[in-house]
CSV table of C-alpha atoms in Angstrom, one decimal:
chain,number,residue,atom,x,y,z
V,1411,MET,CA,101.1,-19.1,-17.0
V,1412,ALA,CA,103.2,-16.1,-16.5
V,1413,ASP,CA,103.7,-14.4,-13.1
V,1414,THR,CA,103.0,-10.7,-12.8
V,1415,LYS,CA,104.4,-8.2,-10.3
V,1416,ILE,CA,101.9,-5.6,-9.0
V,1417,LYS,CA,103.1,-3.3,-6.1
V,1418,GLY,CA,105.9,-5.7,-5.2
V,1419,ILE,CA,103.7,-8.8,-5.1
V,1420,GLU,CA,104.2,-11.6,-7.6
V,1421,ARG,CA,101.1,-13.5,-8.5
V,1422,LYS,CA,99.3,-15.3,-11.3
V,1423,PRO,CA,97.6,-12.9,-13.7
V,1424,THR,CA,93.9,-12.5,-12.9
V,1425,LEU,CA,91.0,-10.3,-14.1
V,1426,LYS,CA,91.9,-8.0,-11.2
V,1427,THR,CA,95.5,-7.8,-12.5
V,1428,ILE,CA,94.2,-6.6,-15.9
V,1429,ALA,CA,91.9,-4.2,-14.2
V,1430,GLU,CA,94.7,-2.6,-12.3
V,1431,LEU,CA,96.9,-2.3,-15.3
V,1432,SER,CA,94.1,-0.9,-17.6
V,1433,GLY,CA,92.4,1.3,-15.0
V,1434,LEU,CA,89.1,-0.5,-15.8
V,1435,ALA,CA,86.6,-2.2,-13.5
V,1436,VAL,CA,86.9,-6.0,-13.1
V,1437,PRO,CA,83.3,-6.5,-14.6
V,1438,THR,CA,84.3,-4.4,-17.6
V,1439,VAL,CA,87.5,-6.4,-18.1
V,1440,SER,CA,85.5,-9.7,-17.9
V,1441,ARG,CA,82.9,-8.5,-20.4
V,1442,ALA,CA,85.6,-7.2,-22.8
V,1443,LEU,CA,87.3,-10.6,-22.7
V,1444,ASN,CA,84.0,-12.3,-23.4
V,1445,ASP,CA,83.4,-10.0,-26.4
V,1446,ALA,CA,80.3,-8.4,-24.9
V,1447,PRO,CA,78.5,-6.3,-27.5
V,1448,ASP,CA,78.1,-3.3,-25.1
V,1449,ILE,CA,81.9,-2.9,-24.7
V,1450,GLY,CA,83.7,-0.8,-27.3
V,1451,THR,CA,86.2,-2.1,-29.7
V,1452,ARG,CA,89.1,0.0,-28.4
V,1453,THR,CA,88.4,-1.2,-24.8
V,1454,LYS,CA,88.4,-4.8,-26.0
V,1455,GLU,CA,91.7,-4.3,-27.9
V,1456,LEU,CA,93.3,-2.8,-24.8
V,1457,VAL,CA,92.1,-5.5,-22.5
V,1458,ARG,CA,93.2,-8.3,-24.9
V,1459,LYS,CA,96.6,-6.6,-25.4
V,1460,ILE,CA,97.3,-6.5,-21.7
V,1461,ALA,CA,96.0,-10.1,-21.2
V,1462,ASP,CA,98.4,-11.3,-23.9
V,1463,GLU,CA,101.3,-9.4,-22.5
V,1464,ILE,CA,101.0,-10.7,-19.0
V,1465,GLY,CA,100.1,-14.2,-20.0
V,1466,TYR,CA,96.6,-14.2,-18.6
V,1467,VAL,CA,94.7,-17.5,-19.1
V,1468,PRO,CA,91.1,-17.7,-17.9
V,1469,ASN,CA,90.3,-20.3,-15.3
V,1470,ARG,CA,87.9,-22.6,-17.2
V,1471,ALA,CA,86.3,-23.9,-14.0
V,1472,GLY,CA,85.7,-20.4,-12.8
V,1473,VAL,CA,84.2,-19.3,-16.2
V,1474,ARG,CA,81.9,-22.2,-16.1
V,1475,LEU,CA,80.7,-21.4,-12.6
V,1476,ARG,CA,80.1,-17.8,-13.5
V,1477,THR,CA,78.5,-18.2,-16.9
V,1478,GLY,CA,77.5,-21.8,-17.3
V,1479,ARG,CA,79.6,-22.0,-20.4
V,1480,THR,CA,82.9,-23.7,-21.2
V,1481,ASN,CA,83.9,-21.3,-24.0
V,1482,VAL,CA,84.9,-24.4,-26.0
V,1483,VAL,CA,83.7,-25.5,-29.5
V,1484,SER,CA,84.2,-29.2,-30.3
V,1485,LEU,CA,85.1,-30.1,-33.8
V,1486,ILE,CA,84.2,-33.8,-34.2
V,1487,MET,CA,86.4,-35.2,-36.9
V,1488,SER,CA,86.7,-38.7,-38.4
V,1489,THR,CA,90.2,-40.2,-38.2
V,1490,ASP,CA,90.0,-41.5,-41.7
V,1491,HIS,CA,92.6,-40.4,-44.3
V,1492,ASN,CA,90.7,-38.0,-46.5
V,1493,ASN,CA,89.1,-35.2,-44.5
V,1494,HIS,CA,91.0,-32.0,-45.3
V,1495,THR,CA,91.5,-32.1,-41.5
V,1496,GLY,CA,94.3,-29.6,-41.2
V,1497,ARG,CA,92.6,-26.9,-43.3
V,1498,ILE,CA,89.3,-27.2,-41.4
V,1499,ILE,CA,91.1,-27.0,-38.1
V,1500,ALA,CA,93.1,-24.0,-39.2
V,1501,GLY,CA,90.0,-22.3,-40.5
V,1502,ALA,CA,87.9,-23.0,-37.4
V,1503,SER,CA,90.8,-21.8,-35.2
V,1504,GLY,CA,90.9,-18.5,-37.2
V,1505,GLY,CA,87.2,-18.1,-36.9
V,1506,LEU,CA,87.5,-18.3,-33.1
V,1507,HIS,CA,90.4,-15.8,-32.9
V,1508,ASP,CA,89.7,-12.7,-30.9
V,1509,SER,CA,86.8,-14.4,-29.2
V,1510,PRO,CA,86.8,-16.1,-25.7
V,1511,PHE,CA,86.1,-19.5,-27.4
V,1512,HIS,CA,88.7,-22.2,-28.0
V,1513,LEU,CA,88.7,-25.2,-30.3
V,1514,ILE,CA,89.1,-28.8,-29.3
V,1515,VAL,CA,89.2,-31.7,-31.7
V,1516,THR,CA,87.2,-34.8,-30.7
V,1517,PRO,CA,88.1,-37.8,-32.8
V,1518,SER,CA,85.5,-40.1,-34.3
V,1519,PHE,CA,86.8,-43.5,-35.1
V,1520,PRO,CA,85.4,-45.3,-38.2
V,1521,ALA,CA,85.0,-48.6,-36.3
V,1522,GLU,CA,82.9,-47.0,-33.6
V,1523,ASP,CA,79.3,-45.7,-33.5
V,1524,VAL,CA,79.3,-42.2,-34.8
V,1525,MET,CA,77.0,-41.2,-31.9
V,1526,LYS,CA,79.7,-42.0,-29.3
V,1527,PRO,CA,81.7,-38.7,-29.5
V,1528,VAL,CA,78.6,-36.6,-29.9
V,1529,ARG,CA,76.9,-38.1,-26.8
V,1530,TYR,CA,80.2,-37.7,-24.9
V,1531,VAL,CA,80.4,-33.9,-25.6
V,1532,VAL,CA,76.7,-33.3,-24.8
V,1533,GLU,CA,76.4,-35.5,-21.7
V,1534,THR,CA,79.7,-34.3,-20.1
V,1535,GLY,CA,79.1,-30.6,-21.1
V,1536,SER,CA,82.7,-30.5,-22.3
V,1537,ALA,CA,81.8,-27.9,-25.0
V,1538,ASP,CA,79.2,-25.2,-25.7
V,1539,ALA,CA,78.8,-26.2,-29.4
V,1540,ILE,CA,79.7,-28.9,-31.9
V,1541,ILE,CA,80.9,-28.7,-35.5
V,1542,LEU,CA,80.2,-31.9,-37.5
V,1543,ASN,CA,81.3,-33.0,-41.0
V,1544,GLN,CA,80.6,-36.0,-43.2
V,1545,ILE,CA,76.9,-35.3,-43.0
V,1546,ALA,CA,74.4,-37.9,-44.0
V,1547,PRO,CA,70.9,-36.9,-45.4
V,1548,GLU,CA,69.1,-38.1,-42.3
V,1549,ASP,CA,72.1,-37.9,-40.0
V,1550,ARG,CA,71.5,-39.4,-36.6
V,1551,ARG,CA,73.9,-37.0,-34.9
V,1552,VAL,CA,72.0,-34.0,-36.3
V,1553,ALA,CA,68.7,-35.5,-35.2
V,1554,TYR,CA,70.1,-36.1,-31.7
V,1555,LEU,CA,71.5,-32.6,-31.3
V,1556,MET,CA,68.3,-31.0,-32.6
V,1557,GLU,CA,66.3,-33.0,-30.1
V,1558,LYS,CA,68.7,-32.0,-27.2
V,1559,LYS,CA,68.6,-28.4,-28.4
V,1560,PHE,CA,72.4,-28.4,-28.2
V,1561,PRO,CA,74.1,-25.8,-30.4
V,1562,PHE,CA,75.8,-27.2,-33.5
V,1563,VAL,CA,76.7,-26.5,-37.1
V,1564,THR,CA,77.6,-28.8,-40.0
V,1565,HIS,CA,80.0,-29.0,-42.8
V,1566,GLY,CA,77.5,-30.2,-45.4
V,1567,ARG,CA,73.7,-30.3,-45.5
V,1568,SER,CA,71.3,-32.7,-43.9
V,1569,ASN,CA,67.7,-33.1,-44.9
V,1570,TRP,CA,66.9,-30.7,-42.0
V,1571,ALA,CA,69.4,-28.0,-43.1
V,1572,ASP,CA,66.8,-25.3,-43.1
V,1573,GLU,CA,66.8,-25.7,-39.3
V,1574,HIS,CA,70.5,-25.6,-38.5
V,1575,GLY,CA,73.7,-23.7,-39.3
V,1576,TYR,CA,75.9,-25.1,-42.1
V,1577,TYR,CA,78.5,-24.4,-44.7
V,1578,ASP,CA,78.4,-26.5,-47.9
V,1579,PHE,CA,80.1,-26.6,-51.2
V,1580,ASP,CA,77.5,-26.8,-54.1
V,1581,ASN,CA,78.5,-30.2,-55.3
V,1582,GLU,CA,75.5,-30.5,-57.6
V,1583,ALA,CA,76.6,-27.3,-59.4
V,1584,TYR,CA,80.2,-28.7,-59.5
V,1585,GLY,CA,79.0,-31.9,-61.2
V,1586,ARG,CA,77.0,-30.0,-63.8
V,1587,LYS,CA,79.8,-27.6,-64.6
V,1588,ALA,CA,82.3,-30.4,-64.9
V,1589,ALA,CA,80.1,-32.1,-67.5
V,1590,ASN,CA,79.6,-28.9,-69.3
V,1591,HIS,CA,83.3,-28.1,-69.4
V,1592,LEU,CA,84.1,-31.6,-70.7
V,1593,LYS,CA,81.4,-31.1,-73.4
V,1594,LEU,CA,83.2,-28.0,-74.6
V,1595,ARG,CA,86.4,-30.1,-74.9
V,1596,GLY,CA,84.5,-32.6,-77.0
V,1597,ARG,CA,84.4,-35.4,-74.4
V,1598,LYS,CA,81.6,-37.9,-75.0
V,1599,THR,CA,81.9,-40.6,-72.3
V,1600,ILE,CA,82.3,-39.6,-68.7
V,1601,ALA,CA,83.4,-42.0,-65.9
V,1602,PHE,CA,82.5,-40.8,-62.4
V,1603,ILE,CA,84.4,-41.6,-59.2
V,1604,GLY,CA,82.1,-40.1,-56.6
V,1605,PRO,CA,82.1,-39.7,-52.9
V,1606,PRO,CA,80.3,-42.2,-50.6
V,1607,LEU,CA,76.6,-42.0,-51.3
V,1608,GLU,CA,75.7,-42.3,-47.6
V,1609,GLN,CA,77.1,-38.8,-47.3
V,1610,SER,CA,74.9,-35.9,-48.6
V,1611,TYR,CA,77.5,-34.4,-50.9
V,1612,GLY,CA,78.0,-37.7,-52.7
V,1613,GLY,CA,74.3,-37.7,-53.8
V,1614,HIS,CA,74.5,-34.1,-54.7
V,1615,MET,CA,77.6,-34.6,-56.9
V,1616,LEU,CA,76.2,-37.7,-58.6
V,1617,LYS,CA,73.0,-35.9,-59.4
V,1618,GLY,CA,74.9,-32.9,-60.9
V,1619,VAL,CA,77.3,-35.0,-63.1
V,1620,GLN,CA,74.6,-37.4,-64.2
V,1621,GLU,CA,72.0,-34.8,-65.1
V,1622,GLY,CA,74.6,-32.6,-66.7
V,1623,ALA,CA,75.8,-35.4,-68.9
V,1624,ALA,CA,72.3,-36.3,-69.9
V,1625,ASP,CA,71.5,-32.7,-70.9
V,1626,ASN,CA,74.7,-32.7,-73.0
V,1627,GLY,CA,74.1,-36.0,-74.7
V,1628,GLN,CA,77.2,-37.5,-73.0
V,1629,HIS,CA,77.4,-41.1,-72.0
V,1630,PHE,CA,77.7,-41.5,-68.2
V,1631,LEU,CA,79.3,-44.4,-66.4
V,1632,ARG,CA,79.5,-44.5,-62.6
V,1633,MET,CA,82.1,-46.6,-60.9
V,1634,SER,CA,79.7,-48.1,-58.4
V,1635,ASP,CA,82.1,-50.4,-56.6
V,1636,VAL,CA,84.5,-47.7,-55.5
V,1637,ASP,CA,84.4,-44.2,-54.0
V,1638,SER,CA,86.7,-41.2,-53.9
V,1639,ASP,CA,87.6,-41.8,-50.3
V,1640,MET,CA,89.4,-45.1,-51.1
V,1641,LEU,CA,93.2,-45.3,-50.7
V,1642,SER,CA,94.9,-44.2,-53.9
V,1643,PRO,CA,96.8,-47.4,-54.9
V,1644,GLN,CA,93.7,-49.6,-54.4
V,1645,LEU,CA,91.5,-47.1,-56.3
V,1646,ALA,CA,94.0,-46.8,-59.1
V,1647,ASP,CA,93.8,-50.6,-59.7
V,1648,HIS,CA,90.0,-50.3,-60.0
V,1649,VAL,CA,90.3,-47.4,-62.5
V,1650,VAL,CA,92.7,-49.4,-64.7
V,1651,GLU,CA,90.3,-52.3,-64.8
V,1652,PHE,CA,87.3,-50.0,-65.5
V,1653,LEU,CA,89.1,-48.2,-68.4
V,1654,HIS,CA,90.1,-51.6,-69.8
V,1655,GLN,CA,86.5,-52.7,-69.8
V,1656,ASN,CA,85.2,-49.3,-71.2
V,1657,PRO,CA,87.9,-48.1,-73.7
V,1658,GLU,CA,85.5,-45.4,-75.0
V,1659,ILE,CA,85.9,-43.4,-71.8
V,1660,ASP,CA,87.5,-40.0,-72.7
V,1661,ALA,CA,86.8,-38.2,-69.4
V,1662,ILE,CA,86.8,-38.9,-65.7
V,1663,VAL,CA,85.1,-36.7,-63.0
V,1664,THR,CA,86.3,-37.3,-59.4
V,1665,GLY,CA,85.1,-36.1,-56.0
V,1666,SER,CA,88.5,-35.6,-54.4
V,1667,THR,CA,92.2,-34.9,-54.9
V,1668,ASN,CA,92.8,-38.5,-53.6
V,1669,ALA,CA,90.7,-39.9,-56.4
V,1670,ALA,CA,92.2,-37.6,-59.0
V,1671,THR,CA,95.7,-38.9,-58.0
V,1672,ALA,CA,94.5,-42.5,-58.4
V,1673,ALA,CA,93.0,-41.7,-61.8
V,1674,VAL,CA,96.2,-40.0,-63.1
V,1675,GLY,CA,98.1,-43.0,-62.0
V,1676,ALA,CA,95.7,-45.3,-63.8
V,1677,VAL,CA,95.8,-43.3,-67.0
V,1678,GLU,CA,99.6,-43.2,-67.1
V,1679,ARG,CA,99.8,-47.0,-66.4
V,1680,LEU,CA,97.7,-47.4,-69.5
V,1681,ARG,CA,99.9,-45.1,-71.5
V,1682,ARG,CA,97.0,-42.8,-72.3
V,1683,ARG,CA,97.9,-39.1,-72.7
V,1684,LEU,CA,96.3,-36.9,-70.1
V,1685,GLY,CA,94.6,-33.8,-71.6
V,1686,GLU,CA,94.7,-35.4,-75.1
V,1687,ASP,CA,93.3,-39.0,-75.0
V,1688,ILE,CA,91.4,-38.4,-71.8
V,1689,ASP,CA,90.6,-35.5,-69.4
V,1690,ILE,CA,90.4,-35.7,-65.6
V,1691,TYR,CA,88.2,-33.2,-63.8
V,1692,THR,CA,88.5,-32.8,-60.0
V,1693,LYS,CA,88.3,-30.6,-56.9
V,1694,GLU,CA,91.2,-29.5,-54.9
V,1695,ALA,CA,91.8,-27.4,-51.8
V,1696,GLU,CA,95.4,-26.6,-52.9
V,1697,PRO,CA,96.6,-26.3,-56.5
V,1698,TYR,CA,99.4,-28.8,-56.0
V,1699,LEU,CA,97.9,-31.3,-58.4
V,1700,THR,CA,97.5,-28.8,-61.2
V,1701,LEU,CA,101.1,-27.6,-60.5
V,1702,MET,CA,102.4,-31.1,-61.0
V,1703,ARG,CA,99.9,-32.0,-63.8
V,1704,PRO,CA,98.9,-28.8,-65.7
V,1705,GLU,CA,96.7,-31.0,-68.0
V,1706,LEU,CA,94.4,-31.7,-65.1
V,1707,LEU,CA,91.1,-29.8,-65.0
V,1708,ALA,CA,90.2,-28.6,-61.5
V,1709,CYS,CA,88.1,-26.2,-59.4
V,1710,TYR,CA,89.0,-24.8,-56.0
V,1711,GLU,CA,87.1,-25.7,-52.8
V,1712,ASN,CA,88.0,-23.3,-50.0
V,1713,VAL,CA,88.0,-25.7,-47.0
V,1714,GLY,CA,89.7,-23.1,-44.8
V,1715,GLU,CA,86.9,-20.6,-45.4
V,1716,ALA,CA,84.4,-23.4,-44.5
V,1717,GLY,CA,86.1,-23.9,-41.1
V,1718,GLU,CA,86.2,-20.2,-40.3
V,1719,PHE,CA,82.5,-19.7,-41.2
V,1720,LEU,CA,81.5,-22.8,-39.2
V,1721,ALA,CA,83.3,-21.5,-36.1
V,1722,LYS,CA,81.5,-18.1,-36.3
V,1723,ALA,CA,78.2,-19.9,-36.9
V,1724,ALA,CA,78.9,-22.1,-33.8
V,1725,ILE,CA,79.5,-19.0,-31.7
V,1726,GLN,CA,76.2,-17.4,-32.9
V,1727,ALA,CA,74.3,-20.6,-32.2
V,1728,VAL,CA,75.6,-20.4,-28.6
V,1729,ARG,CA,75.2,-16.7,-28.0
V,1730,HIS,CA,72.1,-16.0,-30.1
V,1731,PRO,CA,69.9,-19.1,-30.5
V,1732,GLU,CA,67.0,-16.9,-31.2
V,1733,LEU,CA,68.6,-15.7,-34.5
V,1734,PRO,CA,68.2,-17.6,-37.8
V,1735,PRO,CA,71.2,-20.0,-38.1
V,1736,MET,CA,74.1,-18.9,-40.2
V,1737,GLN,CA,74.2,-20.8,-43.5
V,1738,LYS,CA,76.3,-20.6,-46.7
V,1739,LEU,CA,76.3,-22.6,-49.9
V,1740,ASP,CA,79.6,-22.0,-51.7
V,1741,VAL,CA,79.3,-21.8,-55.5
V,1742,PRO,CA,82.2,-23.4,-57.3
V,1743,GLN,CA,84.6,-21.1,-59.1
V,1744,PHE,CA,86.4,-22.2,-62.3
């Protein structure tokens, strides 16, 4: 924390320091920093500029005593390998920018009860709101937070999504459009490497691909002993075996970049020509797969936008619980 010199006295920057430099009253400075709606934009910009220049950092204990809030949003993330973690964190951090809220990441370890980090945040009061991902249809974490009336939002939809804030990618629409696109390319037999079915989006995607294929008269085969979150080398071995057993497969739809990488590896090991003998259709948050393999078919999922939206939805859940929760279903773009 920087020291500031006012009238010959060096001291840590405080609200009073900002008030003296801006000519505003201390309560006005406090409300500006807390993004109060009755404070004008120019005043907020002035106060934040001065705060940044002098290195002002709010005393969290003092904020909590005055307001009952921590000004913290906790993003509870699994530590597994396939989570778009960096993009979600970056997006959520951007969504909190120019607000008094800060982001903390609370890890959720796959070997532990998923309730453990959620209960910790709620029972210790270490955050004002929680962002959850990897949502199950009847998610225990969601049920607990609703019961506790603790502000939260989800990346994905639970069966109670009409009652809470969320951002979700329309995976059912993705599955249907994937089947339709492959139909236009003359593909008749689709193999599907889907997300884990215990997560809501896995069921949504399976429904979309399966029903889309049925409507198109395509043969649908689900790889039921694997999922798109598996490590790529292990998954590639399964895909090789599945393609050996079902040589009529001329298309693969996957639920992740990780699964697409495994599928490409399997196809190349079998010396089948990508884009000619077989198509692979996938989602990606960055176009690096299609840069390396232009023959891949892909649609873009904006994970960064999801994080930003969820952060803003979390702030609204804290500040305005009386308002309808913020919700967005992102329609896939091709």
